[in-house]
Amino acid sequence: MADVHQTRSQIWKVGLIILCLSVTVSVTLSYPLVTFRSNSTEVRCLPPPDLSTCPLHTANETVTPVKGSMHLMVSAYQDHRKGGATRIVAMVNRDRPMSLYCVLCCSGHAPQVVPAAVVTHSVHYGYPYVAADILCREGLGCNATHVTLSTSLYSQDALNRPFLSIQNRERREEDFPFYLTVCMSSMFGDYNNVQQFVQTMEFYKLLGVRRVVLYLTSCGPDLEKVLKHYAEEGTLEVIGWPINHFLKPSTGWEAQELEGDIHLNGQLTIMNECIYRNMYRSRYVLLADVDQLLVPVSHSSLLPLMEDLQGQHPDAAVFLMETHLFPATAGTATPDHSAQRRAPGVDLLDYIYREPVLEDAFRSYKMVVNPRLVLQTAMFEVTQNYGDTVRVPSDVCKIMQVKKAQRESWTNEQLVLDRSLWEFGDDLVPTVDKVLQKLGIQTSPWEWETLVG
């Protein structure tokens, strides 16, 4: 029996050597923004004592540091559009480029170490850390299930690092669990805007949305109760976003104005991660901020809106919806009642004056995308995609955002009266009130009849 065991062991080793020698991997991928990669095309196989031991450890946080580097991994997805390459969503330091290697757990085979191609995104607003895609090509015979990164082809502890589970291994082109998913970027600080968040969630539910994804760093105590409610209901998926454990995230825009390692709490990474997370779960994905609301004007819900838009533009992959600012300093619709009938936060129904769109002014957009046709997105536009991009007229739908006015001198006479959200008020008000009462958040009865007269 010992001879038989020895013979089998020798056969296994010979087969492993043949497999490794037969592997040819090219890392010259068809991406225009590859900024650094290993010059090596060598593939190393790592036979563990037992094939079932890979991975030894899986990452238990959304953000995982790459040992020996200043880079961070977030998640991993199989990209069927690029020959099945594994795409690691990451944040890398632009000032410290270095070669990286993908360590792949191969189902039924020995793990492999292959060179990685690092694709940094073009938009970074001057901060040292930037959103990136790290691309791994499997060697022959490897059906990868998990992946991690190493700074050396010959690392002695490659298998002892935290591995990411490779998601999206099965491709789907129809019968998605959700029609449209809202990706809400990140929430951080002591954000406690309960009134607006509940209105936003209930409004999207009225429009037919059944899944909202939120990346959470921190929030206020009242809002924490609200998030728990919607998560238990099944409408909200909360993704922990502990970026502050590893970087000093900026809470704003330009690096020249604010200190920090990465733009706006890593929002660009979040937007791209959410696209890949929902690639085969949702027909469409809306990319918007927590304080932004997609308001249909010509339709009563999102399904007929998107069906009409897609029917008019069958080759479109990206639909740009223009953002309209409703100044927080403008007069509200119900000054006599606003302080008595709201939970903590902004009551969107109060704001009916928006800034006019000036001909030479910068226009901001948020996007509804077909995630299977998007490779990479920035804040206001998709930067790499298949298919066409369509700008949707504001009389069809718009993005509503209440914030400080860009120009302090606006008067109500100069602003545009816009009651688009009021069209949904009769249904929205009682559902919001019901949630606030259920959660025990104090608010007086709604005075909607006073608003609409």
Coordinates of C-alpha atoms in Angstrom, one line a residue, residues 176-183 208-213 281-286 302-303:
F176 CA -32.8 39.2 -12.8
P177 CA -34.0 39.2 -9.2
F178 CA -34.5 43.0 -9.3
Y179 CA -35.5 45.4 -12.1
L180 CA -33.7 48.4 -10.7
T181 CA -31.3 48.7 -7.8
V182 CA -30.4 52.0 -6.2
C183 CA -26.7 52.4 -5.3
G208 CA -41.3 50.0 -7.7
V209 CA -37.8 49.7 -6.3
R210 CA -37.2 46.6 -4.2
R211 CA -33.5 46.9 -3.5
V212 CA -31.4 49.8 -2.3
V213 CA -27.7 49.4 -1.5
R281 CA -28.8 40.8 -9.8
S282 CA -30.5 43.8 -11.4
R283 CA -31.4 44.9 -14.9
Y284 CA -30.6 48.5 -14.2
V285 CA -28.6 50.3 -11.5
L286 CA -29.2 53.9 -10.4
L302 CA -39.6 53.6 -12.9
L303 CA -40.5 50.5 -15.0

